[in-house]
CSV table of N, CA and C in Angstrom, one decimal:
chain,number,residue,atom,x,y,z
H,1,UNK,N,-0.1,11.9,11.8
H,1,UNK,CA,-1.3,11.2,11.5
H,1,UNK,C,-2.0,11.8,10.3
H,2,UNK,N,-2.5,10.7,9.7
H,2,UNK,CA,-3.1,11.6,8.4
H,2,UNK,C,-4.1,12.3,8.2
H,3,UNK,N,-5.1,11.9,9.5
H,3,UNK,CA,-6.6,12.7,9.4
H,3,UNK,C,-6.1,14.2,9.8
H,4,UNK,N,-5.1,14.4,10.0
H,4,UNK,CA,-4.5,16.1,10.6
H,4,UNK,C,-4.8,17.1,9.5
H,5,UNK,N,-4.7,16.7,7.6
H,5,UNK,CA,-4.9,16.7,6.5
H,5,UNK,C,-6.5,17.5,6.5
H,6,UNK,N,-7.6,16.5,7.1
H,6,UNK,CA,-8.7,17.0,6.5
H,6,UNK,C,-9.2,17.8,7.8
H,7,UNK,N,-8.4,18.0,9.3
H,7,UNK,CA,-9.4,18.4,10.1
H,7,UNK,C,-10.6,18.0,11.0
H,8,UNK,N,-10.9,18.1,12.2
H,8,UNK,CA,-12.1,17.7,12.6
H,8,UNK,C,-13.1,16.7,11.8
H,9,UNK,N,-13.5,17.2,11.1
H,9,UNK,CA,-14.5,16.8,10.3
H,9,UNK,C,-14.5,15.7,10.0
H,10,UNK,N,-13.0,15.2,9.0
H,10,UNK,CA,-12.4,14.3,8.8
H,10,UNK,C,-12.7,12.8,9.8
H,11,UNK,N,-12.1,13.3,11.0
H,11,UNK,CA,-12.0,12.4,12.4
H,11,UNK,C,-13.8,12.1,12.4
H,12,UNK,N,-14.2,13.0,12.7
H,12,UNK,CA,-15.8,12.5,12.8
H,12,UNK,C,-16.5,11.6,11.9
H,13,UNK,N,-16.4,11.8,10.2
H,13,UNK,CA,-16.8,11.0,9.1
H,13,UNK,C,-16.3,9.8,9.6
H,14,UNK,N,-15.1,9.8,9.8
H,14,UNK,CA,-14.0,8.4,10.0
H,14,UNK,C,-14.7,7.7,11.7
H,15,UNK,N,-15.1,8.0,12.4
H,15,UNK,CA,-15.4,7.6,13.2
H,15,UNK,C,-16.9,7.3,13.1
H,16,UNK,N,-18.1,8.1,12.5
H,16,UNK,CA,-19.0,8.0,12.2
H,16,UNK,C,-19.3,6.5,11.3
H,17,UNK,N,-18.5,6.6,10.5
H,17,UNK,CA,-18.4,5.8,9.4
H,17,UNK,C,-18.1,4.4,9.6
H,18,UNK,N,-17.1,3.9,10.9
H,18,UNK,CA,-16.8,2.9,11.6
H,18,UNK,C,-17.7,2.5,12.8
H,19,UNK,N,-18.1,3.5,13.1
H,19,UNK,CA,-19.7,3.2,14.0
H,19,UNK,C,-20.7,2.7,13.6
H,20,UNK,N,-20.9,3.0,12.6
H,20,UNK,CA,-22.0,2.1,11.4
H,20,UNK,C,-21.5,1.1,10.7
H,21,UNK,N,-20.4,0.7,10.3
H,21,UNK,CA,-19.8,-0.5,9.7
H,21,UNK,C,-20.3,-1.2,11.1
H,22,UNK,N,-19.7,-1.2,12.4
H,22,UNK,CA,-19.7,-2.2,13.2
H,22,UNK,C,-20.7,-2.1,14.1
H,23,UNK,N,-22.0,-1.5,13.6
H,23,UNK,CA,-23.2,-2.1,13.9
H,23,UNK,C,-24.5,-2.6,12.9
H,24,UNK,N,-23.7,-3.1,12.2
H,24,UNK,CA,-24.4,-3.5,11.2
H,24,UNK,C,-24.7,-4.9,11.3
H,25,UNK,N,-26.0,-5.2,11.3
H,25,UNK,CA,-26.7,-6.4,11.2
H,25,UNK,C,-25.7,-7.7,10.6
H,26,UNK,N,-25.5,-7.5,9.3
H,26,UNK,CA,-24.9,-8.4,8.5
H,26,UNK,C,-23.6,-8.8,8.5
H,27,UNK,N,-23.0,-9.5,9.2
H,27,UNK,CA,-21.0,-8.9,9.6
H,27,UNK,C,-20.6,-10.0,8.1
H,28,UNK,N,-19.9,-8.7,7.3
H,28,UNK,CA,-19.3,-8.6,5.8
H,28,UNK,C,-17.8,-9.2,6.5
H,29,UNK,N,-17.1,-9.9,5.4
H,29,UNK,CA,-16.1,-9.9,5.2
H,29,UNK,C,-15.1,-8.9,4.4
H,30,UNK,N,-13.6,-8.2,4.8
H,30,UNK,CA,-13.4,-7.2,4.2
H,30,UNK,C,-12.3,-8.1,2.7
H,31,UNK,N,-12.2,-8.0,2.1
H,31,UNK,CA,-10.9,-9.0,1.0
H,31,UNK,C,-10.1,-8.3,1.6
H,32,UNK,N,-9.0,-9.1,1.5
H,32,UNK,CA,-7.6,-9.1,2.2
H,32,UNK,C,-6.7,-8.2,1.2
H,33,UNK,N,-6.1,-7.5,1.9
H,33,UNK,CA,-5.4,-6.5,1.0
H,33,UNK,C,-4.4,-6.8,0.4
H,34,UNK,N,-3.9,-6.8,-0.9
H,34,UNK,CA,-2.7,-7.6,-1.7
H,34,UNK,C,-2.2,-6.2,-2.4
H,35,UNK,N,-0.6,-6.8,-2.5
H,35,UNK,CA,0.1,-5.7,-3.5
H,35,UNK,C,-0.4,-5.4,-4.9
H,36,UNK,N,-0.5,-4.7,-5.4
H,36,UNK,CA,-1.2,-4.2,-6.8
H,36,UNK,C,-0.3,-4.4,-7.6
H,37,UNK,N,1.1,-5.2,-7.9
H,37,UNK,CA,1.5,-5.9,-8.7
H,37,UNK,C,0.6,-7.3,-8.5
H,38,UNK,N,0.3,-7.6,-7.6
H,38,UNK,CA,-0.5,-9.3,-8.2
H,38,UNK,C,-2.4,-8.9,-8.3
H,39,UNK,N,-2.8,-8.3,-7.8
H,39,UNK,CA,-4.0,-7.8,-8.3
H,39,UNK,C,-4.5,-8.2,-9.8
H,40,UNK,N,-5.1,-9.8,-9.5
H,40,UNK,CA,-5.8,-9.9,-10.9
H,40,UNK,C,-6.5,-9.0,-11.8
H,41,UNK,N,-6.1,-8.8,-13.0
H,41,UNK,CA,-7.1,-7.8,-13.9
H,41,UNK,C,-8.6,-8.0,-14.1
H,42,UNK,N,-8.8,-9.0,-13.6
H,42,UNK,CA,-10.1,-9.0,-13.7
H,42,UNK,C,-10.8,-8.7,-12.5
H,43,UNK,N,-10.8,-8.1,-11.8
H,43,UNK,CA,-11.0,-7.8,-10.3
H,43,UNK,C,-12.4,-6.8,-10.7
H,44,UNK,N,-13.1,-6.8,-10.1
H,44,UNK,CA,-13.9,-5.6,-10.9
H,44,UNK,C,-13.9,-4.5,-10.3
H,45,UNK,N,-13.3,-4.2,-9.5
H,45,UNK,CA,-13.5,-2.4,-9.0
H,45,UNK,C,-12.3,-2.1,-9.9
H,46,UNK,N,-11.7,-2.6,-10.5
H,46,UNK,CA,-10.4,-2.3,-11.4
H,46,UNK,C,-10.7,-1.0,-12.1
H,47,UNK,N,-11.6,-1.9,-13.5
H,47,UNK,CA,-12.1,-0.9,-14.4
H,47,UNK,C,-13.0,0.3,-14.0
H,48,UNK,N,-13.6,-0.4,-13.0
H,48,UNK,CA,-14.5,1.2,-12.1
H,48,UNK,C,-13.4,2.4,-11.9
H,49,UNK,N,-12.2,1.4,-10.7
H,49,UNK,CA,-11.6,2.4,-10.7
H,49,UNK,C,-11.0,3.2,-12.2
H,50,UNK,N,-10.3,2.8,-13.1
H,50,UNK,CA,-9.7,3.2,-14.0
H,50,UNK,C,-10.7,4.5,-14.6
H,51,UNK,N,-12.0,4.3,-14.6
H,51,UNK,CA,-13.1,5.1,-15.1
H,51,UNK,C,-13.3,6.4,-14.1
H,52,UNK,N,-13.1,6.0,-12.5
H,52,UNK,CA,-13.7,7.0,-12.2
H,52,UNK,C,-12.9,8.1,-11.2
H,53,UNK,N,-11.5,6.8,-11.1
H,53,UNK,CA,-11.0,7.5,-9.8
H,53,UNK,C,-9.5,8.1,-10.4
H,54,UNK,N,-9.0,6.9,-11.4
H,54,UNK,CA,-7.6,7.2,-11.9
H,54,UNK,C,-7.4,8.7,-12.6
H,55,UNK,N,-8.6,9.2,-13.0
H,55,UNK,CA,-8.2,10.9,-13.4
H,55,UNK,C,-7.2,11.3,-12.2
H,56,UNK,N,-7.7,11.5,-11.1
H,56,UNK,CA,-7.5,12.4,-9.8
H,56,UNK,C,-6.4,11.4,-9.0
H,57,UNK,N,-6.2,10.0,-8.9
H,57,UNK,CA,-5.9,9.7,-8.0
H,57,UNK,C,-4.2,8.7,-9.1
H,58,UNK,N,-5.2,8.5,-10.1
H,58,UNK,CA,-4.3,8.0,-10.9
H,58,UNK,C,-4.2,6.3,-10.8
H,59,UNK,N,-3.6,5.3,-12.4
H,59,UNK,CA,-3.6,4.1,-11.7
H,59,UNK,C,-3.5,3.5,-10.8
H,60,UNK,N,-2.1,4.0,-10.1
H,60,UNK,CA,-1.9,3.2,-9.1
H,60,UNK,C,-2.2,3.5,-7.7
H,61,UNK,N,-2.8,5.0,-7.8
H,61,UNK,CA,-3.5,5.4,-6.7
H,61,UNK,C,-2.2,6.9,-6.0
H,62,UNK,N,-1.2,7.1,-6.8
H,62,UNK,CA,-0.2,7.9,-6.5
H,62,UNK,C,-0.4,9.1,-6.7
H,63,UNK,N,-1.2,9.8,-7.7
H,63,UNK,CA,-1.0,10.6,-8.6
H,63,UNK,C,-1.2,12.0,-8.3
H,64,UNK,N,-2.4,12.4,-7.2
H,64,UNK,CA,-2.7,13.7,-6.2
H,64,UNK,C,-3.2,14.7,-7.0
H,65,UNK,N,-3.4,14.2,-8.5
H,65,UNK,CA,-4.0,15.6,-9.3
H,65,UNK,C,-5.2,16.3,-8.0
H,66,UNK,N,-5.5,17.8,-8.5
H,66,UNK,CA,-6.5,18.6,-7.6
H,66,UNK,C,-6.7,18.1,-6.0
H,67,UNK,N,-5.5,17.6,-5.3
H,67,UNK,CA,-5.5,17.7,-4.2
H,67,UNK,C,-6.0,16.4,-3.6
H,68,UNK,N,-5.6,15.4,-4.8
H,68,UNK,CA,-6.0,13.8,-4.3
H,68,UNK,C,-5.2,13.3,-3.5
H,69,UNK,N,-5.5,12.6,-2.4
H,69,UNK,CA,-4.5,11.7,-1.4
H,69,UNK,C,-4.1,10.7,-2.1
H,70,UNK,N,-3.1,10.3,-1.9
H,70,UNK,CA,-2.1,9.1,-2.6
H,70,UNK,C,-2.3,8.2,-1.9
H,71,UNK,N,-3.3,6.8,-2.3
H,71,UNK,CA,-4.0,5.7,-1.6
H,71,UNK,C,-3.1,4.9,-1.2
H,72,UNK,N,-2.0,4.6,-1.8
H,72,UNK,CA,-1.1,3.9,-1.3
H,72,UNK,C,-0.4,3.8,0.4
H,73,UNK,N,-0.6,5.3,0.6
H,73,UNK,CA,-0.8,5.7,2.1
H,73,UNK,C,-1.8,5.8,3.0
H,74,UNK,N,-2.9,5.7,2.6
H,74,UNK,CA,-4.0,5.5,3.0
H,74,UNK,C,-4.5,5.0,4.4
H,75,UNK,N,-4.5,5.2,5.7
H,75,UNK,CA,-5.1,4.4,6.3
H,75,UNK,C,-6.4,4.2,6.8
H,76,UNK,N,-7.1,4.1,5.5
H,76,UNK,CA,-8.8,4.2,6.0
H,76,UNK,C,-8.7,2.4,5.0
H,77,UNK,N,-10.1,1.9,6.1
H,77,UNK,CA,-9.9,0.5,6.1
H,77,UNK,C,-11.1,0.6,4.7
H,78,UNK,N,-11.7,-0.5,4.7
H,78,UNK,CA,-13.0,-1.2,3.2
H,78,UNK,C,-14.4,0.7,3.9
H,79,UNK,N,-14.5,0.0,4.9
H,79,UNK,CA,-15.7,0.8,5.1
H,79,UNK,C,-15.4,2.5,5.5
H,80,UNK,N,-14.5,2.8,5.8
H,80,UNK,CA,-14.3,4.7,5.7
H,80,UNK,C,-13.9,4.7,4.1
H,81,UNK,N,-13.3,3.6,3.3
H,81,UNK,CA,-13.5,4.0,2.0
H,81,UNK,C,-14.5,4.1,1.2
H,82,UNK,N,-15.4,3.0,1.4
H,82,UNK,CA,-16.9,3.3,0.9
H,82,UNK,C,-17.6,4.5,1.4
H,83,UNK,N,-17.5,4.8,2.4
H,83,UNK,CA,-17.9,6.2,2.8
H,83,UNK,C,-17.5,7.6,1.9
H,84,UNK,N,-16.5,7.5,1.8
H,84,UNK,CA,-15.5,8.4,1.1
H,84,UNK,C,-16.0,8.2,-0.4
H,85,UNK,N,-16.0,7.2,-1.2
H,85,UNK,CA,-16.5,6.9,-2.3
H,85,UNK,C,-18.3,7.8,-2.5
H,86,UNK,N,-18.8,6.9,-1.4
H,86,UNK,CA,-20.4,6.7,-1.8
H,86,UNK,C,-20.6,8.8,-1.0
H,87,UNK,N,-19.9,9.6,-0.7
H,87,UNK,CA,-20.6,10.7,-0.1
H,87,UNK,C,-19.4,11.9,-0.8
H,88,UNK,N,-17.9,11.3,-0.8
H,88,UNK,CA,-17.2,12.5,-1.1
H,88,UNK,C,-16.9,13.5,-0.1
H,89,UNK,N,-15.7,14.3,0.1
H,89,UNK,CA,-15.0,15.3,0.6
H,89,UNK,C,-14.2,16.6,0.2
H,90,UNK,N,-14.4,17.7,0.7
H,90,UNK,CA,-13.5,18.0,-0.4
H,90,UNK,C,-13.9,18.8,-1.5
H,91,UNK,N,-12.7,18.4,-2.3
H,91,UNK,CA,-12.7,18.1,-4.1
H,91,UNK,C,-13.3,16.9,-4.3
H,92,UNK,N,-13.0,16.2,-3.7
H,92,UNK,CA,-13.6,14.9,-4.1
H,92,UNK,C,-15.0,14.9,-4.0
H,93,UNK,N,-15.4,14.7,-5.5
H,93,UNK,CA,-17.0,14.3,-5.8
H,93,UNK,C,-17.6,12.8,-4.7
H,94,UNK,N,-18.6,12.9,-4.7
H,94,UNK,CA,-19.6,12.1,-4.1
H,94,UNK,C,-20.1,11.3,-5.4
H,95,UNK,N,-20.1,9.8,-5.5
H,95,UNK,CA,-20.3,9.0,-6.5
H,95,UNK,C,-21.9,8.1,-6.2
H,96,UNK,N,-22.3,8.4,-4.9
H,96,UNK,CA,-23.4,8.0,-5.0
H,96,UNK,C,-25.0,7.5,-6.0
H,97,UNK,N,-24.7,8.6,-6.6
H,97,UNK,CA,-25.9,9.1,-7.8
H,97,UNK,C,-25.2,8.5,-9.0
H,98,UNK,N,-23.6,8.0,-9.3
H,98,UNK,CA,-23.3,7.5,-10.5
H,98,UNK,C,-22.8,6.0,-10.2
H,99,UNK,N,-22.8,5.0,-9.1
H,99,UNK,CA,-22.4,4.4,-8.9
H,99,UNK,C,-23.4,3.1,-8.1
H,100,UNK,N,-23.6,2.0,-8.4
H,100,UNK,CA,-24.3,1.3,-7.5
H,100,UNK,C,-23.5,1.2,-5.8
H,101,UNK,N,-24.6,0.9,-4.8
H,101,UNK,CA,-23.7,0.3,-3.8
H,101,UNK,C,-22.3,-0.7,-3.9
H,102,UNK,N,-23.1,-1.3,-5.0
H,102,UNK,CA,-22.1,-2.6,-5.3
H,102,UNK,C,-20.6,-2.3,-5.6
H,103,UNK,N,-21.2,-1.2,-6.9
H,103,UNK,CA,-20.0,-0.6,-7.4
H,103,UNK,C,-18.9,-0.1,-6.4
H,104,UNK,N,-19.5,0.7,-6.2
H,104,UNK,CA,-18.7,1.4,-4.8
H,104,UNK,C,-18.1,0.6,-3.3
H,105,UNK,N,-18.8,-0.6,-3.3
H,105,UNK,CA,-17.9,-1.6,-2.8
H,105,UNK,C,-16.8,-2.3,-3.5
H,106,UNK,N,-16.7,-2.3,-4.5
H,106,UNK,CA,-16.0,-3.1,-5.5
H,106,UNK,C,-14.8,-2.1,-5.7
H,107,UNK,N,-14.8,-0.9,-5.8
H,107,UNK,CA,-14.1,0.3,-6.3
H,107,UNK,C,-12.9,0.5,-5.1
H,108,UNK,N,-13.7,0.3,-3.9
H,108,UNK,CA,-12.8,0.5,-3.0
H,108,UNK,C,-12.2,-0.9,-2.2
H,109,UNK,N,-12.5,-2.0,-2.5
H,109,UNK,CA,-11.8,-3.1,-2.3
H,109,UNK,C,-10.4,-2.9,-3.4
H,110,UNK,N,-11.0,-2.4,-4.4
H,110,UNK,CA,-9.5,-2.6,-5.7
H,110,UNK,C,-9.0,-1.6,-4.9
H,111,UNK,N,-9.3,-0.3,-4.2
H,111,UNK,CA,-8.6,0.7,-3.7
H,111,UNK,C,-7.7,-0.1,-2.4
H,112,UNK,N,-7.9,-1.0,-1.9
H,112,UNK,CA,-6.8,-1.5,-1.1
H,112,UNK,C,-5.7,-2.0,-1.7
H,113,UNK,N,-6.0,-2.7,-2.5
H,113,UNK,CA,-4.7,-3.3,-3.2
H,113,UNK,C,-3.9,-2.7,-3.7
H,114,UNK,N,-4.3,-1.3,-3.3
H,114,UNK,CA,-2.8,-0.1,-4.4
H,114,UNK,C,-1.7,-0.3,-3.3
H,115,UNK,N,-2.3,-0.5,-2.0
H,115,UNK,CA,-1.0,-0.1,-0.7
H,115,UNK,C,-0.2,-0.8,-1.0
């Protein structure tokens, strides 16, 4: 299992993080996850992503520079990824303070389509 990777902690964020998605007032729809060969370019967490994530994670989300997970394998759903995005782990910076909410929903919707 992959959360074995980050440890306790891990499991608790991820579970924390899904506890609050699904009590949330407003029930969101998540975009349906598509292969990142058909991923329109105009998608907008694209260029977010390209800007903020592809250093470490790389285009297509493979790349693992300084100890990045390869998203392609990923099993964290829209909302532990926004979490992950908007707070950070890790090496992984917290984008909160550079990123709108929006953004950071948008960033990690294109982060599904790498799988």
């Amino acid at each position: 299992m992959m959360l074995s990777w980050y440890g306790p902690q891990a499991f608790f964020i991820l579970l924390s993080s899904l506890l609050v998605a699904s009590c949330s007032s407003s029930p969101t729809e998540a975009p349906a996850a598509t292969p990142a060969a058909s991923a329109p370019a105009e998608l907008p967490g694209k260029a977010l992503f390209a800007t903020n994530c592809a250093l470490c994670h790389g285009p297509d989300g493979k790349r693992g520079l300084n100890g990045a997970h390869d998203l392609t394998k990923s099993n964290l759903n829209q909302a532990g990824r926004v979490y992950m995005v908007t707070n950070g782990l890790g090496k992984m910076p917290a984008f909160k303070g550079q990123l709108t909410p929006e953004q950071i929903e948008q960033v990690a919707a294109y982060s599904l389509t790498l799988q």
